[in-house]
Tab-separated table of C-alpha atoms in Angstrom:
chain	number	residue	atom	x	y	z
A	1	MET	CA	5.313	-21.387	18.238
A	2	THR	CA	5.948	-23.131	14.932
A	3	CYS	CA	2.987	-24.603	13.080
A	4	ASP	CA	2.773	-26.679	9.960
A	5	PRO	CA	0.152	-25.431	7.431
A	6	ILE	CA	-2.457	-28.027	8.467
A	7	SER	CA	-2.084	-27.221	12.174
A	8	GLU	CA	-2.131	-23.498	11.394
A	9	ASN	CA	-5.437	-23.814	9.499
A	10	LEU	CA	-6.959	-25.960	12.246
A	11	LEU	CA	-5.927	-23.428	14.893
A	12	LEU	CA	-7.358	-20.520	12.892
A	13	ASP	CA	-10.616	-22.413	12.258
A	14	TRP	CA	-10.902	-23.279	15.943
A	15	PHE	CA	-10.162	-19.688	16.958
A	16	ALA	CA	-12.734	-18.278	14.501
A	17	ALA	CA	-15.427	-20.601	15.872
A	18	LEU	CA	-14.568	-19.936	19.521
A	19	ASN	CA	-17.437	-18.907	21.770
A	20	THR	CA	-15.596	-16.641	24.215
A	21	PRO	CA	-16.969	-16.869	27.766
A	22	GLU	CA	-18.836	-13.811	29.028
A	23	GLY	CA	-16.495	-11.349	30.709
A	24	PHE	CA	-13.471	-12.292	28.582
A	25	ARG	CA	-11.969	-11.450	25.216
A	26	ALA	CA	-9.869	-13.778	23.103
A	27	GLU	CA	-6.800	-12.996	21.009
A	28	LEU	CA	-4.408	-15.115	18.935
A	29	ILE	CA	-0.949	-13.517	19.124
A	30	GLU	CA	2.216	-15.033	17.669
A	31	GLY	CA	0.693	-18.504	17.842
A	32	GLU	CA	-0.394	-18.087	21.462
A	33	PHE	CA	-4.042	-18.110	22.447
A	34	LEU	CA	-4.835	-15.446	25.068
A	35	LEU	CA	-8.058	-15.326	27.036
A	36	ARG	CA	-8.097	-12.068	28.982
A	37	PRO	CA	-10.615	-10.762	31.519
A	38	LEU	CA	-12.406	-7.527	30.771
A	39	PRO	CA	-10.541	-4.468	32.094
A	40	ASP	CA	-11.052	-2.687	35.412
A	41	GLY	CA	-12.447	0.812	35.889
A	42	SER	CA	-9.059	2.554	36.124
A	43	HIS	CA	-8.103	1.032	32.776
A	44	GLU	CA	-11.340	2.284	31.217
A	45	HIS	CA	-10.945	5.751	32.791
A	46	CYS	CA	-7.561	6.115	31.121
A	47	LEU	CA	-8.868	4.901	27.764
A	48	SER	CA	-11.849	7.244	28.036
A	49	ARG	CA	-9.551	10.231	28.669
A	50	ILE	CA	-7.490	9.346	25.579
A	51	ALA	CA	-10.565	9.007	23.362
A	52	SER	CA	-12.002	12.288	24.633
A	53	ARG	CA	-8.773	14.222	24.139
A	54	ILE	CA	-8.236	12.835	20.644
A	55	HIS	CA	-11.821	13.716	19.743
A	56	THR	CA	-11.338	17.341	20.833
A	57	GLY	CA	-7.638	17.858	20.003
A	58	SER	CA	-6.854	15.954	16.822
A	59	ARG	CA	-6.365	17.985	13.647
A	60	THR	CA	-7.930	15.106	11.711
A	61	ALA	CA	-11.366	13.838	12.739
A	62	MET	CA	-10.906	10.312	14.073
A	63	ALA	CA	-13.231	7.351	14.471
A	64	PHE	CA	-12.547	5.354	17.639
A	65	SER	CA	-13.342	1.724	18.448
A	66	GLY	CA	-12.646	0.002	21.729
A	67	THR	CA	-13.532	-3.499	20.579
A	68	LYS	CA	-12.369	-3.835	16.974
A	69	GLY	CA	-10.659	-7.090	16.129
A	70	LEU	CA	-7.677	-6.671	13.805
A	71	LYS	CA	-6.056	-9.285	11.586
A	72	LEU	CA	-2.330	-8.651	11.362
A	73	LYS	CA	0.549	-10.302	9.539
A	74	SER	CA	1.752	-13.422	11.280
A	75	ALA	CA	5.102	-14.005	12.887
A	76	HIS	CA	7.299	-16.519	11.096
A	77	ALA	CA	5.637	-19.972	11.021
A	78	CYS	CA	2.671	-18.854	13.155
A	79	PRO	CA	-1.004	-18.401	12.291
A	80	GLN	CA	-2.188	-14.903	11.425
A	81	ASP	CA	-2.385	-12.668	14.520
A	82	HIS	CA	-5.870	-11.698	15.708
A	83	VAL	CA	-5.599	-8.807	18.165
A	84	VAL	CA	-8.182	-6.649	19.959
A	85	PRO	CA	-6.500	-3.345	20.883
A	86	ASP	CA	-7.952	-1.340	23.751
A	87	GLY	CA	-8.427	1.443	21.201
A	88	THR	CA	-8.240	1.618	17.425
A	89	LEU	CA	-8.257	4.983	15.639
A	90	ALA	CA	-8.707	5.722	11.957
A	91	PRO	CA	-9.521	8.914	10.052
A	92	SER	CA	-13.303	9.322	10.119
A	93	ASP	CA	-13.567	9.998	6.398
A	94	LEU	CA	-12.244	6.470	5.652
A	95	ARG	CA	-15.288	4.903	7.386
A	96	LEU	CA	-13.212	1.782	8.110
A	97	TYR	CA	-15.577	0.352	10.707
A	98	ARG	CA	-18.770	0.606	8.643
A	99	GLY	CA	-19.541	-2.855	7.286
A	100	ALA	CA	-16.244	-4.308	8.544
A	101	ASP	CA	-16.062	-7.949	9.581
A	102	PRO	CA	-15.491	-8.666	13.294
A	103	TRP	CA	-11.802	-9.262	12.410
A	104	MET	CA	-10.813	-6.608	9.881
A	105	PRO	CA	-7.492	-5.915	8.148
A	106	CYS	CA	-5.481	-3.055	9.651
A	107	ALA	CA	-5.019	-1.028	6.442
A	108	GLY	CA	-6.026	2.578	7.140
A	109	VAL	CA	-5.660	2.357	10.920
A	110	ALA	CA	-3.733	5.429	12.139
A	111	MET	CA	-3.036	4.351	15.720
A	112	VAL	CA	-3.765	1.624	18.233
A	113	VAL	CA	-3.847	2.166	21.993
A	114	GLU	CA	-3.128	-0.257	24.819
A	115	VAL	CA	-3.448	0.376	28.550
A	116	THR	CA	-1.598	-2.214	30.633
A	117	ASP	CA	-3.603	-4.743	32.593
A	118	ALA	CA	-2.893	-8.089	34.277
A	119	ARG	CA	-0.367	-9.131	31.574
A	120	PRO	CA	1.661	-5.958	30.932
A	121	GLU	CA	4.476	-7.874	29.186
A	122	THR	CA	2.118	-8.609	26.288
A	123	ASP	CA	1.434	-4.885	25.788
A	124	ARG	CA	5.104	-3.933	26.308
A	125	GLU	CA	6.850	-6.641	24.263
A	126	THR	CA	4.586	-8.767	22.082
A	127	LYS	CA	2.031	-6.289	20.784
A	128	PRO	CA	4.589	-3.752	19.510
A	129	ARG	CA	5.983	-6.500	17.260
A	130	CYS	CA	2.496	-7.422	16.041
A	131	TYR	CA	1.429	-3.845	15.336
A	132	ALA	CA	4.727	-3.005	13.609
A	133	ARG	CA	4.407	-6.120	11.413
A	134	GLY	CA	0.893	-4.950	10.540
A	135	GLY	CA	2.261	-1.588	9.408
A	136	ILE	CA	0.210	0.417	11.915
A	137	PRO	CA	1.938	3.821	11.942
A	138	LEU	CA	1.502	4.600	15.663
A	139	TYR	CA	1.154	2.526	18.820
A	140	LEU	CA	0.350	4.347	22.068
A	141	LEU	CA	1.053	2.421	25.267
A	142	VAL	CA	-0.081	3.640	28.673
A	143	ASP	CA	1.961	1.667	31.190
A	144	ARG	CA	0.112	2.052	34.478
A	145	GLU	CA	2.713	0.162	36.514
A	146	ALA	CA	5.563	2.353	35.214
A	147	SER	CA	3.407	5.538	35.334
A	148	ALA	CA	4.546	6.301	31.783
A	149	ILE	CA	3.165	6.715	28.285
A	150	THR	CA	5.111	5.610	25.198
A	151	LEU	CA	4.475	6.406	21.564
A	152	PHE	CA	5.945	3.870	19.134
A	153	SER	CA	6.341	5.072	15.518
A	154	ASP	CA	8.165	4.335	12.268
A	155	PRO	CA	7.330	0.623	11.874
A	156	LYS	CA	9.716	-1.531	9.831
A	157	GLY	CA	9.448	-5.296	9.826
A	158	ASP	CA	8.453	-6.395	13.295
A	159	GLU	CA	9.677	-3.392	15.246
A	160	TYR	CA	9.103	0.308	15.685
A	161	HIS	CA	12.242	2.356	15.151
A	162	GLU	CA	11.130	5.387	17.155
A	163	ARG	CA	9.916	5.482	20.776
A	164	ARG	CA	9.092	8.496	22.903
A	165	THR	CA	8.314	7.941	26.583
A	166	ARG	CA	6.988	10.528	28.997
A	167	PRO	CA	5.957	10.191	32.628
A	168	LEU	CA	2.212	10.302	33.174
A	169	GLY	CA	1.257	13.845	34.044
A	170	LYS	CA	3.419	15.312	31.260
A	171	PRO	CA	2.049	15.961	27.750
A	172	LEU	CA	3.078	13.740	24.836
A	173	THR	CA	3.132	15.175	21.324
A	174	LEU	CA	1.207	13.082	18.821
A	175	PRO	CA	2.344	13.547	15.195
A	176	ALA	CA	0.115	13.904	12.128
A	177	PRO	CA	-2.600	13.043	11.460
A	178	PHE	CA	-3.323	13.928	15.124
A	179	ALA	CA	-0.856	16.854	15.470
A	180	PHE	CA	-1.471	17.927	19.070
A	181	ASP	CA	-0.090	17.509	22.579
A	182	LEU	CA	-1.908	14.772	24.495
A	183	ASP	CA	-2.430	15.877	28.117
A	184	THR	CA	-1.888	12.901	30.449
A	185	ALA	CA	-2.470	14.738	33.743
A	186	ASP	CA	-5.388	12.653	35.016
A	187	PHE	CA	-4.723	9.271	33.450
A	188	LEU	CA	-4.273	7.527	36.802
């Protein structure tokens, strides 16, 4: 989507003032407004397993948020992206979430996590571009339909230059600051 500056500001103002209906979450991604239903139990089980394993396995203590809105750099001629990852992780000692606005900048975020839902193409195609543009070092995607987990790393511009995919059930090595093998045995 291409927006002129006036339309871009109007869209951002409208988005910021939006009263999202109960049971949904709203995102503004590459000029597209997304209203997504809250996730199912299998989605949350998988996310819970990731959070638990990072809490116990990570070499660096991590703070986790499942509802943190992130403001990311915009795609060319689009309003600034406003994304709510399924999981956002940052080193605990940074205290990024304390006092943060509902939509915070992504500086200091170590990794974001997405677990596919009703619109898997957004998690597979669009969000990697957004997170890379934002400079988020790691993006972890659990693709339930493909029964696979992918770690995107080395962001440059609007793409990640490294991708490692493993079938669910096999461990995936997470680099520093996590520095451990993530067990995916019971993700589904």
